[in-house]
PDB file of C-alpha atoms in Angstrom:
ATOM      1  CA  MET A  13     -41.492  56.583 -49.361  1.00 38.00           C
ATOM      2  CA  GLU A  14     -43.201  58.052 -52.781  1.00 42.00           C
ATOM      3  CA  GLU A  15     -42.865  57.275 -56.025  1.00 49.00           C
ATOM      4  CA  THR A  16     -42.442  59.676 -58.612  1.00 45.00           C
ATOM      5  CA  TYR A  17     -42.557  58.788 -62.711  1.00 47.00           C
ATOM      6  CA  ILE A  18     -42.157  61.021 -65.315  1.00 45.00           C
ATOM      7  CA  LYS A  19     -43.842  60.678 -68.438  1.00 49.00           C
ATOM      8  CA  MET A  20     -41.316  58.489 -70.417  1.00 52.00           C
ATOM      9  CA  GLN A  21     -40.602  59.405 -73.763  1.00 54.00           C
ATOM     10  CA  ASN A  22     -40.528  57.546 -76.862  1.00 68.00           C
ATOM     11  CA  THR A  23     -42.641  54.748 -75.794  1.00 80.00           C
ATOM     12  CA  PRO A  24     -40.948  51.965 -77.695  1.00 90.00           C
ATOM     13  CA  SER A  25     -43.782  49.110 -78.898  1.00 96.00           C
ATOM     14  CA  VAL A  26     -44.381  45.916 -76.656  1.00 98.00           C
ATOM     15  CA  SER A  27     -46.910  43.072 -76.780  1.00 98.00           C
ATOM     16  CA  VAL A  28     -48.075  41.262 -74.459  1.00 98.00           C
ATOM     17  CA  VAL A  29     -48.568  37.065 -74.632  1.00 98.00           C
ATOM     18  CA  ILE A  30     -50.996  35.464 -71.973  1.00 98.00           C
ATOM     19  CA  PRO A  31     -50.999  31.662 -71.862  1.00 97.00           C
ATOM     20  CA  VAL A  32     -54.305  31.152 -70.391  1.00 96.00           C
ATOM     21  CA  LYS A  33     -56.649  28.195 -69.277  1.00 95.00           C
ATOM     22  CA  ASN A  34     -60.071  28.351 -67.061  1.00 95.00           C
ATOM     23  CA  GLU A  35     -59.181  32.045 -66.056  1.00 95.00           C
ATOM     24  CA  ALA A  36     -62.922  33.150 -66.031  1.00 96.00           C
ATOM     25  CA  LEU A  37     -62.573  34.411 -62.190  1.00 95.00           C
ATOM     26  CA  LYS A  38     -59.912  36.787 -62.769  1.00 96.00           C
ATOM     27  CA  ILE A  39     -58.974  37.203 -66.380  1.00 97.00           C
ATOM     28  CA  ASN A  40     -60.944  40.339 -66.321  1.00 98.00           C
ATOM     29  CA  ALA A  41     -58.640  42.145 -63.948  1.00 97.00           C
ATOM     30  CA  CYS A  42     -55.298  41.213 -65.782  1.00 98.00           C
ATOM     31  CA  LEU A  43     -56.235  42.643 -68.689  1.00 98.00           C
ATOM     32  CA  ASP A  44     -57.969  45.758 -67.112  1.00 98.00           C
ATOM     33  CA  GLY A  45     -54.384  46.186 -66.102  1.00 98.00           C
ATOM     34  CA  ILE A  46     -53.019  45.767 -67.876  1.00 98.00           C
ATOM     35  CA  LEU A  47     -55.355  48.670 -70.559  1.00 97.00           C
ATOM     36  CA  SER A  48     -54.953  50.862 -67.106  1.00 97.00           C
ATOM     37  CA  GLN A  49     -51.000  51.131 -67.787  1.00 97.00           C
ATOM     38  CA  SER A  50     -49.413  54.201 -68.057  1.00 96.00           C
ATOM     39  CA  VAL A  51     -47.311  53.091 -71.158  1.00 96.00           C
ATOM     40  CA  SER A  52     -49.882  51.533 -73.911  1.00 95.00           C
ATOM     41  CA  VAL A  53     -49.411  48.088 -75.908  1.00 97.00           C
ATOM     42  CA  ASN A  54     -49.703  47.099 -79.233  1.00 95.00           C
ATOM     43  CA  GLU A  55     -51.779  43.881 -78.775  1.00 97.00           C
ATOM     44  CA  ILE A  56     -52.542  41.539 -76.353  1.00 98.00           C
ATOM     45  CA  ILE A  57     -52.119  37.715 -77.617  1.00 98.00           C
ATOM     46  CA  VAL A  58     -54.193  36.054 -75.612  1.00 98.00           C
ATOM     47  CA  ILE A  59     -53.475  31.726 -76.202  1.00 98.00           C
ATOM     48  CA  ASP A  60     -56.075  29.483 -74.827  1.00 97.00           C
ATOM     49  CA  SER A  61     -55.507  25.871 -74.322  1.00 95.00           C
ATOM     50  CA  GLY A  62     -58.753  24.725 -73.822  1.00 95.00           C
ATOM     51  CA  SER A  63     -61.390  26.437 -71.410  1.00 95.00           C
ATOM     52  CA  THR A  64     -64.593  25.508 -70.310  1.00 95.00           C
ATOM     53  CA  ASP A  65     -65.621  27.672 -67.871  1.00 94.00           C
ATOM     54  CA  GLY A  66     -66.195  31.090 -70.333  1.00 96.00           C
ATOM     55  CA  THR A  67     -62.943  32.472 -70.432  1.00 97.00           C
ATOM     56  CA  ILE A  68     -63.017  32.550 -74.090  1.00 97.00           C
ATOM     57  CA  GLU A  69     -66.036  34.443 -73.809  1.00 97.00           C
ATOM     58  CA  ILE A  70     -64.643  37.176 -71.625  1.00 97.00           C
ATOM     59  CA  VAL A  71     -61.431  37.702 -73.749  1.00 97.00           C
ATOM     60  CA  LYS A  72     -63.760  38.481 -77.059  1.00 97.00           C
ATOM     61  CA  ASN A  73     -65.222  41.093 -75.507  1.00 96.00           C
ATOM     62  CA  TYR A  74     -61.674  42.739 -75.379  1.00 97.00           C
ATOM     63  CA  GLN A  75     -60.631  45.032 -78.779  1.00 94.00           C
ATOM     64  CA  GLN A  76     -57.716  45.157 -77.773  1.00 94.00           C
ATOM     65  CA  VAL A  77     -57.552  41.760 -77.490  1.00 97.00           C
ATOM     66  CA  ILE A  78     -55.900  38.742 -80.534  1.00 98.00           C
ATOM     67  CA  LEU A  79     -57.236  35.516 -79.481  1.00 98.00           C
ATOM     68  CA  ILE A  80     -55.095  32.290 -80.331  1.00 98.00           C
ATOM     69  CA  GLU A  81     -56.873  28.670 -79.381  1.00 97.00           C
ATOM     70  CA  ILE A  82     -54.920  25.497 -79.172  1.00 96.00           C
ATOM     71  CA  PRO A  83     -55.951  22.023 -77.307  1.00 95.00           C
ATOM     72  CA  GLY A  84     -55.156  21.410 -73.977  1.00 91.00           C
ATOM     73  CA  SER A  85     -53.158  18.796 -74.935  1.00 91.00           C
ATOM     74  CA  GLU A  86     -50.367  21.404 -77.297  1.00 92.00           C
ATOM     75  CA  PHE A  87     -49.589  23.577 -74.367  1.00 93.00           C
ATOM     76  CA  ASN A  88     -46.414  23.322 -73.353  1.00 93.00           C
ATOM     77  CA  HIS A  89     -44.828  26.006 -71.136  1.00 93.00           C
ATOM     78  CA  GLY A  90     -42.116  26.763 -74.097  1.00 94.00           C
ATOM     79  CA  GLU A  91     -43.882  25.844 -77.076  1.00 96.00           C
ATOM     80  CA  THR A  92     -46.683  28.021 -76.308  1.00 96.00           C
ATOM     81  CA  ARG A  93     -44.711  30.570 -74.743  1.00 97.00           C
ATOM     82  CA  ASN A  94     -43.084  31.056 -78.192  1.00 97.00           C
ATOM     83  CA  LEU A  95     -45.899  30.575 -80.070  1.00 97.00           C
ATOM     84  CA  GLY A  96     -47.283  34.144 -78.947  1.00 97.00           C
ATOM     85  CA  VAL A  97     -43.548  35.735 -78.721  1.00 98.00           C
ATOM     86  CA  ARG A  98     -43.827  34.778 -83.187  1.00 97.00           C
ATOM     87  CA  LYS A  99     -47.166  36.214 -83.399  1.00 97.00           C
ATOM     88  CA  ALA A 100     -45.866  39.500 -81.605  1.00 98.00           C
ATOM     89  CA  THR A 101     -45.417  42.519 -83.441  1.00 97.00           C
ATOM     90  CA  GLY A 102     -43.612  44.503 -80.335  1.00 97.00           C
ATOM     91  CA  GLU A 103     -40.358  45.564 -80.077  1.00 98.00           C
ATOM     92  CA  PHE A 104     -40.906  44.504 -76.621  1.00 98.00           C
ATOM     93  CA  VAL A 105     -42.663  41.387 -76.096  1.00 98.00           C
ATOM     94  CA  LEU A 106     -44.762  40.688 -72.031  1.00 98.00           C
ATOM     95  CA  LEU A 107     -45.020  37.940 -70.655  1.00 98.00           C
ATOM     96  CA  THR A 108     -47.625  37.125 -68.170  1.00 98.00           C
ATOM     97  CA  VAL A 109     -50.206  34.844 -67.257  1.00 97.00           C
ATOM     98  CA  GLY A 110     -54.076  35.255 -66.561  1.00 96.00           C
ATOM     99  CA  ASP A 111     -54.767  35.368 -62.874  1.00 95.00           C
ATOM    100  CA  ALA A 112     -51.895  37.889 -62.357  1.00 97.00           C
ATOM    101  CA  ARG A 113     -52.668  41.679 -61.645  1.00 98.00           C
ATOM    102  CA  PRO A 114     -50.611  44.629 -62.563  1.00 98.00           C
ATOM    103  CA  TYR A 115     -49.372  46.142 -58.949  1.00 97.00           C
ATOM    104  CA  ASN A 116     -50.107  49.996 -60.068  1.00 97.00           C
ATOM    105  CA  GLU A 117     -50.267  52.027 -63.221  1.00 97.00           C
ATOM    106  CA  TYR A 118     -46.177  51.507 -64.170  1.00 97.00           C
ATOM    107  CA  TRP A 119     -45.881  48.070 -63.936  1.00 98.00           C
ATOM    108  CA  ILE A 120     -44.609  47.935 -67.265  1.00 98.00           C
ATOM    109  CA  GLU A 121     -43.350  51.441 -67.769  1.00 97.00           C
ATOM    110  CA  GLU A 122     -40.702  50.080 -64.950  1.00 97.00           C
ATOM    111  CA  LEU A 123     -40.227  46.771 -66.617  1.00 98.00           C
ATOM    112  CA  LEU A 124     -39.058  49.235 -70.078  1.00 98.00           C
ATOM    113  CA  ARG A 125     -37.011  51.217 -67.593  1.00 97.00           C
ATOM    114  CA  GLY A 126     -34.599  48.121 -67.267  1.00 97.00           C
ATOM    115  CA  PHE A 127     -33.401  48.247 -70.670  1.00 98.00           C
ATOM    116  CA  THR A 128     -30.698  50.484 -69.892  1.00 96.00           C
ATOM    117  CA  ASP A 129     -28.386  49.431 -73.202  1.00 97.00           C
ATOM    118  CA  ASP A 130     -28.536  47.512 -76.504  1.00 96.00           C
ATOM    119  CA  GLU A 131     -27.369  44.391 -74.733  1.00 97.00           C
ATOM    120  CA  VAL A 132     -29.831  44.093 -72.286  1.00 98.00           C
ATOM    121  CA  ALA A 133     -32.254  41.003 -73.522  1.00 98.00           C
ATOM    122  CA  GLY A 134     -35.103  40.777 -70.969  1.00 98.00           C
ATOM    123  CA  VAL A 135     -36.265  42.636 -67.765  1.00 98.00           C
ATOM    124  CA  CYS A 136     -37.874  40.625 -64.893  1.00 98.00           C
ATOM    125  CA  GLY A 137     -40.384  42.351 -62.001  1.00 98.00           C
ATOM    126  CA  ARG A 138     -41.206  40.282 -59.079  1.00 97.00           C
ATOM    127  CA  GLN A 139     -44.971  38.844 -57.505  1.00 97.00           C
ATOM    128  CA  VAL A 140     -46.490  39.898 -54.616  1.00 97.00           C
ATOM    129  CA  VAL A 141     -49.407  38.918 -52.672  1.00 97.00           C
ATOM    130  CA  PRO A 142     -52.037  41.549 -51.966  1.00 96.00           C
ATOM    131  CA  HIS A 143     -53.444  42.211 -48.665  1.00 96.00           C
ATOM    132  CA  GLU A 144     -56.501  39.751 -48.943  1.00 95.00           C
ATOM    133  CA  THR A 145     -57.862  37.599 -46.382  1.00 92.00           C
ATOM    134  CA  ASP A 146     -59.152  35.146 -48.755  1.00 94.00           C
ATOM    135  CA  LYS A 147     -54.742  34.754 -49.944  1.00 96.00           C
ATOM    136  CA  ASN A 148     -52.142  33.657 -47.057  1.00 97.00           C
ATOM    137  CA  PRO A 149     -51.712  36.560 -44.742  1.00 97.00           C
ATOM    138  CA  VAL A 150     -48.289  34.790 -44.049  1.00 97.00           C
ATOM    139  CA  GLU A 151     -46.990  35.640 -47.579  1.00 97.00           C
ATOM    140  CA  TRP A 152     -48.852  38.962 -47.649  1.00 97.00           C
ATOM    141  CA  TYR A 153     -46.584  41.380 -49.715  1.00 96.00           C
ATOM    142  CA  ASN A 154     -44.542  44.292 -47.189  1.00 91.00           C
ATOM    143  CA  ALA A 155     -42.243  46.837 -48.682  1.00 85.00           C
ATOM    144  CA  VAL A 156     -38.882  46.430 -46.567  1.00 82.00           C
ATOM    145  CA  SER A 157     -36.018  48.541 -48.829  1.00 86.00           C
ATOM    146  CA  GLU A 158     -36.201  50.541 -51.593  1.00 87.00           C
ATOM    147  CA  PRO A 159     -35.356  48.334 -54.994  1.00 89.00           C
ATOM    148  CA  VAL A 160     -32.732  48.988 -57.063  1.00 91.00           C
ATOM    149  CA  LEU A 161     -31.770  47.847 -60.788  1.00 95.00           C
ATOM    150  CA  ASN A 162     -29.889  44.737 -60.736  1.00 97.00           C
ATOM    151  CA  ARG A 163     -27.767  43.702 -63.472  1.00 98.00           C
ATOM    152  CA  TYR A 164     -26.403  40.682 -64.388  1.00 98.00           C
ATOM    153  CA  GLN A 165     -23.838  39.921 -68.004  1.00 98.00           C
ATOM    154  CA  PHE A 166     -20.647  37.711 -68.127  1.00 97.00           C
ATOM    155  CA  LYS A 167     -17.639  38.108 -70.578  1.00 94.00           C
ATOM    156  CA  THR A 168     -17.552  34.848 -71.145  1.00 96.00           C
ATOM    157  CA  ALA A 169     -19.657  31.246 -69.704  1.00 95.00           C
ATOM    158  CA  HIS A 170     -17.108  30.286 -68.017  1.00 96.00           C
ATOM    159  CA  LEU A 171     -17.522  33.226 -65.552  1.00 97.00           C
ATOM    160  CA  PHE A 172     -20.725  32.207 -64.948  1.00 97.00           C
ATOM    161  CA  GLU A 173     -20.091  28.494 -64.570  1.00 95.00           C
ATOM    162  CA  GLN A 174     -18.028  28.913 -62.305  1.00 96.00           C
ATOM    163  CA  LEU A 175     -19.738  30.196 -59.852  1.00 97.00           C
ATOM    164  CA  PRO A 176     -21.202  28.390 -56.449  1.00 97.00           C
ATOM    165  CA  PRO A 177     -24.617  26.764 -57.518  1.00 97.00           C
ATOM    166  CA  GLU A 178     -26.791  29.464 -55.381  1.00 97.00           C
ATOM    167  CA  GLN A 179     -25.563  32.424 -57.022  1.00 97.00           C
ATOM    168  CA  LYS A 180     -26.021  30.657 -60.677  1.00 97.00           C
ATOM    169  CA  LYS A 181     -29.757  29.857 -59.616  1.00 96.00           C
ATOM    170  CA  ASN A 182     -30.514  33.581 -58.125  1.00 97.00           C
ATOM    171  CA  ILE A 183     -29.040  34.962 -60.765  1.00 97.00           C
ATOM    172  CA  CYS A 184     -31.455  32.963 -63.419  1.00 97.00           C
ATOM    173  CA  GLY A 185     -34.324  33.201 -61.063  1.00 95.00           C
ATOM    174  CA  TRP A 186     -36.148  34.492 -63.692  1.00 97.00           C
ATOM    175  CA  ASP A 187     -39.921  34.675 -63.408  1.00 96.00           C
ATOM    176  CA  ASP A 188     -42.271  34.678 -66.593  1.00 96.00           C
ATOM    177  CA  VAL A 189     -45.443  35.772 -64.716  1.00 97.00           C
ATOM    178  CA  ASN A 190     -43.917  39.035 -65.073  1.00 98.00           C
ATOM    179  CA  ALA A 191     -40.930  39.495 -67.767  1.00 98.00           C
ATOM    180  CA  MET A 192     -40.407  41.588 -70.902  1.00 98.00           C
ATOM    181  CA  TYR A 193     -38.272  40.628 -73.209  1.00 98.00           C
ATOM    182  CA  ARG A 194     -36.835  42.424 -76.722  1.00 98.00           C
ATOM    183  CA  ARG A 195     -38.428  40.822 -79.276  1.00 98.00           C
ATOM    184  CA  LYS A 196     -35.831  39.670 -81.314  1.00 98.00           C
ATOM    185  CA  ASN A 197     -33.613  38.338 -78.697  1.00 97.00           C
ATOM    186  CA  LEU A 198     -36.531  35.933 -77.900  1.00 97.00           C
ATOM    187  CA  LEU A 199     -37.010  34.628 -81.622  1.00 97.00           C
ATOM    188  CA  ALA A 200     -32.789  34.188 -81.560  1.00 97.00           C
ATOM    189  CA  LEU A 201     -33.226  32.306 -78.674  1.00 97.00           C
ATOM    190  CA  PRO A 202     -36.815  31.013 -77.643  1.00 97.00           C
ATOM    191  CA  PHE A 203     -37.968  28.891 -74.778  1.00 97.00           C
ATOM    192  CA  GLN A 204     -37.167  25.329 -75.087  1.00 94.00           C
ATOM    193  CA  LYS A 205     -39.709  22.327 -74.744  1.00 92.00           C
ATOM    194  CA  THR A 206     -39.632  21.457 -70.953  1.00 88.00           C
ATOM    195  CA  SER A 207     -42.674  21.002 -68.594  1.00 82.00           C
ATOM    196  CA  TYR A 208     -41.742  23.402 -66.318  1.00 86.00           C
ATOM    197  CA  SER A 209     -38.971  26.788 -65.015  1.00 90.00           C
ATOM    198  CA  GLU A 210     -39.235  27.384 -69.215  1.00 94.00           C
ATOM    199  CA  ASP A 211     -37.308  31.099 -67.717  1.00 96.00           C
ATOM    200  CA  ALA A 212     -35.097  29.669 -65.754  1.00 95.00           C
ATOM    201  CA  ILE A 213     -33.986  27.914 -68.486  1.00 95.00           C
ATOM    202  CA  TRP A 214     -33.937  30.594 -70.452  1.00 97.00           C
ATOM    203  CA  ALA A 215     -32.353  32.867 -68.610  1.00 97.00           C
ATOM    204  CA  ARG A 216     -29.225  30.462 -68.127  1.00 96.00           C
ATOM    205  CA  GLU A 217     -28.649  29.311 -71.835  1.00 97.00           C
ATOM    206  CA  ALA A 218     -28.987  33.677 -72.604  1.00 98.00           C
ATOM    207  CA  ILE A 219     -26.227  34.160 -69.456  1.00 98.00           C
ATOM    208  CA  ILE A 220     -24.239  31.495 -71.338  1.00 96.00           C
ATOM    209  CA  ALA A 221     -25.366  33.391 -74.860  1.00 97.00           C
ATOM    210  CA  GLY A 222     -23.489  36.206 -73.676  1.00 97.00           C
ATOM    211  CA  TYR A 223     -26.888  38.527 -72.998  1.00 98.00           C
ATOM    212  CA  ALA A 224     -27.141  40.954 -69.934  1.00 98.00           C
ATOM    213  CA  LEU A 225     -29.917  40.261 -67.853  1.00 98.00           C
ATOM    214  CA  VAL A 226     -31.714  42.870 -65.922  1.00 98.00           C
ATOM    215  CA  TYR A 227     -34.139  42.432 -62.246  1.00 98.00           C
ATOM    216  CA  ASN A 228     -36.619  45.756 -61.274  1.00 98.00           C
ATOM    217  CA  TYR A 229     -38.519  44.908 -58.430  1.00 96.00           C
ATOM    218  CA  LYS A 230     -40.750  48.035 -58.872  1.00 96.00           C
ATOM    219  CA  SER A 231     -42.105  46.325 -61.011  1.00 97.00           C
ATOM    220  CA  LYS A 232     -44.569  44.235 -59.294  1.00 97.00           C
ATOM    221  CA  VAL A 233     -48.075  42.137 -60.369  1.00 98.00           C
ATOM    222  CA  PHE A 234     -50.535  40.578 -57.304  1.00 98.00           C
ATOM    223  CA  HIS A 235     -50.107  36.703 -57.999  1.00 96.00           C
ATOM    224  CA  TYR A 236     -51.566  34.104 -55.541  1.00 94.00           C
ATOM    225  CA  HIS A 237     -52.037  30.610 -55.647  1.00 91.00           C
ATOM    226  CA  VAL A 238     -53.561  28.637 -52.703  1.00 90.00           C
ATOM    227  CA  GLU A 239     -51.952  25.143 -52.750  1.00 90.00           C
ATOM    228  CA  ASP A 240     -52.771  22.326 -51.097  1.00 92.00           C
ATOM    229  CA  ALA A 241     -50.810  19.598 -49.712  1.00 93.00           C
ATOM    230  CA  ASP A 242     -49.936  17.311 -53.286  1.00 93.00           C
ATOM    231  CA  PHE A 243     -50.246  20.739 -55.044  1.00 91.00           C
ATOM    232  CA  THR A 244     -47.115  21.835 -52.685  1.00 93.00           C
ATOM    233  CA  PHE A 245     -45.563  18.299 -52.913  1.00 95.00           C
ATOM    234  CA  LYS A 246     -45.459  18.359 -56.584  1.00 93.00           C
ATOM    235  CA  ARG A 247     -44.419  21.857 -57.051  1.00 93.00           C
ATOM    236  CA  SER A 248     -41.473  21.545 -54.839  1.00 95.00           C
ATOM    237  CA  PHE A 249     -39.827  18.708 -55.492  1.00 96.00           C
ATOM    238  CA  THR A 250     -39.936  19.319 -59.210  1.00 94.00           C
ATOM    239  CA  ALA A 251     -38.586  23.096 -58.377  1.00 94.00           C
ATOM    240  CA  MET A 252     -36.318  21.405 -56.797  1.00 96.00           C
ATOM    241  CA  TYR A 253     -35.818  19.226 -59.446  1.00 95.00           C
ATOM    242  CA  PHE A 254     -34.629  21.509 -61.938  1.00 93.00           C
ATOM    243  CA  ARG A 255     -33.021  23.711 -59.796  1.00 95.00           C
ATOM    244  CA  TYR A 256     -30.266  21.012 -59.296  1.00 96.00           C
ATOM    245  CA  ARG A 257     -30.833  19.897 -62.928  1.00 93.00           C
ATOM    246  CA  GLN A 258     -29.711  23.772 -64.117  1.00 93.00           C
ATOM    247  CA  PHE A 259     -27.291  24.823 -61.091  1.00 95.00           C
ATOM    248  CA  LYS A 260     -26.593  21.959 -59.208  1.00 96.00           C
ATOM    249  CA  PHE A 261     -28.663  23.688 -56.305  1.00 97.00           C
ATOM    250  CA  LEU A 262     -29.439  21.767 -53.545  1.00 97.00           C
ATOM    251  CA  TYR A 263     -32.244  23.037 -51.050  1.00 95.00           C
ATOM    252  CA  SER A 264     -31.370  23.446 -47.313  1.00 94.00           C
ATOM    253  CA  LYS A 265     -33.549  20.908 -45.217  1.00 91.00           C
ATOM    254  CA  PRO A 266     -36.880  22.912 -43.999  1.00 90.00           C
ATOM    255  CA  PHE A 267     -37.140  22.316 -40.070  1.00 91.00           C
ATOM    256  CA  LEU A 268     -40.494  24.071 -38.223  1.00 92.00           C
ATOM    257  CA  THR A 269     -39.646  24.778 -35.117  1.00 95.00           C
ATOM    258  CA  ILE A 270     -41.623  26.251 -32.167  1.00 96.00           C
ATOM    259  CA  LYS A 271     -40.226  29.901 -32.756  1.00 96.00           C
ATOM    260  CA  SER A 272     -41.216  30.344 -36.082  1.00 95.00           C
ATOM    261  CA  LYS A 273     -44.401  28.354 -35.054  1.00 97.00           C
ATOM    262  CA  LEU A 274     -45.079  31.248 -33.321  1.00 97.00           C
ATOM    263  CA  ARG A 275     -43.976  33.493 -35.485  1.00 97.00           C
ATOM    264  CA  ILE A 276     -46.890  32.297 -37.766  1.00 97.00           C
ATOM    265  CA  LEU A 277     -49.038  33.068 -35.013  1.00 97.00           C
ATOM    266  CA  LYS A 278     -48.234  36.419 -34.211  1.00 97.00           C
ATOM    267  CA  THR A 279     -47.878  37.931 -38.512  1.00 97.00           C
ATOM    268  CA  LEU A 280     -51.556  35.824 -38.660  1.00 97.00           C
ATOM    269  CA  PHE A 281     -52.984  38.014 -35.080  1.00 97.00           C
ATOM    270  CA  LYS A 282     -51.483  41.412 -36.667  1.00 96.00           C
ATOM    271  CA  HIS A 283     -52.867  40.896 -40.292  1.00 96.00           C
ATOM    272  CA  LEU A 284     -56.410  39.191 -38.479  1.00 96.00           C
ATOM    273  CA  GLY A 285     -57.124  40.855 -35.499  1.00 96.00           C
ATOM    274  CA  VAL A 286     -59.602  38.719 -33.748  1.00 94.00           C
ATOM    275  CA  ASP A 287     -61.079  36.448 -36.269  1.00 96.00           C
ATOM    276  CA  TYR A 288     -59.494  33.676 -34.737  1.00 96.00           C
ATOM    277  CA  ARG A 289     -61.288  31.256 -37.045  1.00 97.00           C
ATOM    278  CA  ALA A 290     -59.762  32.852 -39.926  1.00 97.00           C
ATOM    279  CA  VAL A 291     -56.554  32.691 -38.087  1.00 97.00           C
ATOM    280  CA  LEU A 292     -57.084  29.086 -37.385  1.00 97.00           C
ATOM    281  CA  HIS A 293     -57.434  27.940 -40.790  1.00 97.00           C
ATOM    282  CA  TRP A 294     -54.499  29.953 -41.869  1.00 97.00           C
ATOM    283  CA  TYR A 295     -52.245  28.641 -39.213  1.00 98.00           C
ATOM    284  CA  LYS A 296     -53.182  24.649 -40.203  1.00 97.00           C
ATOM    285  CA  TYR A 297     -52.569  25.807 -43.965  1.00 97.00           C
ATOM    286  CA  ASN A 298     -48.621  27.002 -43.281  1.00 97.00           C
ATOM    287  CA  ILE A 299     -48.250  23.845 -41.006  1.00 97.00           C
ATOM    288  CA  ASN A 300     -49.751  21.707 -43.705  1.00 96.00           C
ATOM    289  CA  THR A 301     -47.984  23.751 -46.564  1.00 96.00           C
ATOM    290  CA  HIS A 302     -44.841  23.221 -44.345  1.00 96.00           C
ATOM    291  CA  LYS A 303     -44.753  19.429 -44.046  1.00 96.00           C
ATOM    292  CA  ALA A 304     -45.673  19.048 -47.705  1.00 96.00           C
ATOM    293  CA  TYR A 305     -42.359  20.812 -48.430  1.00 96.00           C
ATOM    294  CA  ALA A 306     -40.487  18.850 -46.130  1.00 97.00           C
ATOM    295  CA  ARG A 307     -42.208  15.662 -47.677  1.00 97.00           C
ATOM    296  CA  SER A 308     -41.106  16.763 -51.249  1.00 97.00           C
ATOM    297  CA  TYR A 309     -37.571  17.353 -49.504  1.00 98.00           C
ATOM    298  CA  ASP A 310     -37.210  13.799 -48.130  1.00 97.00           C
ATOM    299  CA  VAL A 311     -38.468  12.325 -51.423  1.00 97.00           C
ATOM    300  CA  PHE A 312     -36.583  14.520 -54.098  1.00 98.00           C
ATOM    301  CA  MET A 313     -33.084  13.500 -51.961  1.00 98.00           C
ATOM    302  CA  ALA A 314     -34.304  10.385 -51.491  1.00 98.00           C
ATOM    303  CA  SER A 315     -34.044   9.564 -55.046  1.00 98.00           C
ATOM    304  CA  LEU A 316     -30.668  11.459 -55.518  1.00 98.00           C
ATOM    305  CA  ASN A 317     -29.053   9.074 -53.228  1.00 98.00           C
ATOM    306  CA  LYS A 318     -30.127   7.163 -55.882  1.00 98.00           C
ATOM    307  CA  GLY A 319     -27.941   8.221 -58.913  1.00 97.00           C
ATOM    308  CA  GLU A 320     -29.449  10.938 -60.840  1.00 96.00           C
ATOM    309  CA  THR A 321     -31.579   8.360 -63.621  1.00 96.00           C
ATOM    310  CA  TYR A 322     -34.137   7.170 -60.387  1.00 97.00           C
ATOM    311  CA  LEU A 323     -34.010  10.747 -59.845  1.00 96.00           C
ATOM    312  CA  ASP A 324     -35.738  11.685 -63.115  1.00 94.00           C
ATOM    313  CA  LYS A 325     -38.117   8.142 -63.324  1.00 95.00           C
ATOM    314  CA  GLU A 326     -39.038   9.475 -60.128  1.00 95.00           C
ATOM    315  CA  HIS A 327     -39.445  13.233 -61.227  1.00 94.00           C
ATOM    316  CA  GLU A 328     -41.591  12.139 -64.505  1.00 92.00           C
ATOM    317  CA  ARG A 329     -43.180   9.374 -62.539  1.00 93.00           C
ATOM    318  CA  LEU A 330     -44.200  12.304 -60.072  1.00 92.00           C
ATOM    319  CA  CYS A 331     -44.778  15.357 -62.208  1.00 89.00           C
ATOM    320  CA  GLY A 332     -44.300  13.976 -65.210  1.00 80.00           C
ATOM    321  CA  LYS A 333     -41.825  14.154 -67.852  1.00 61.00           C
ATOM    322  CA  PRO A 334     -38.599  16.264 -67.126  1.00 49.00           C
ATOM    323  CA  PRO A 335     -37.520  18.991 -69.896  1.00 45.00           C
ATOM    324  CA  VAL A 336     -35.100  18.101 -73.185  1.00 40.00           C
ATOM    325  CA  PRO A 337     -31.524  17.631 -71.771  1.00 39.00           C
ATOM    326  CA  MET A 338     -29.646  20.486 -71.334  1.00 44.00           C
ATOM    327  CA  LYS A 339     -27.290  22.451 -73.150  1.00 43.00           C
ATOM    328  CA  LYS A 340     -23.288  21.415 -72.767  1.00 41.00           C
ATOM    329  CA  TYR A 341     -21.433  24.930 -72.608  1.00 36.00           C
TER     330      TYR A 341
END
């Protein structure tokens, strides 16, 4: 169904904050997409943490960009974003990354539409994978239904904490690749210093503090990483770790059946036709990705079975230091 957009009246001021490192191949598409939006932005704040591939030189060509350079050793998913928020001047702050690009010119407009009332502290969109042959065709974006706004707010922290782990995890499935905040709320409740998951940690704290969060999946960005087995293993392990630590949520054991393998092949032939070399490449990629995820799950569960203290140490050994302890409410 074709979407109809009506020009927003009295558009509020928006600042964009983008942490980057070595994004020379994709930063142009990111910045050009932002500057082509139906809603103009006040400024784009790019925080570079030690690029050596020409990213800094590219960014300097954009008059609308404020460039902040920090040593790579000082980068932190939470604190680096806090730095950008403090430098911003807009009423709203949009966070994304240098290798993402808008799905269309209404990306920012749709995020703003999610601020339906003064109690909404943030609005989150979604990531999608473009139909490009250097991206995994199994993950290409296909719209299933018309997205609707989903708003979450709880009168007391206790009501939220009573929910099942999976529901809490879903409510706080925040994503700083595509999220907008009221700057005043983000200054009052900044990101934690953490090696990962600053967005979901913030979402949980915002819900606990009584703010409303909105998801608007009409707001989309293209974003994708090709992963090797080591990256998939570490990403999966740290995601399991943080979801468990925040919500006591445990993922289910993954299985790759003959039926699911055939489903992968069917999808690949549908998108790639009779390009057998490409089909074989992406089939192996999907199988190896699954194996890495399954191995990560096994290591995670074996670590957890030895106790949470052991799990913390294993996460630090495999993926880096864990975050500061979660606040108790």
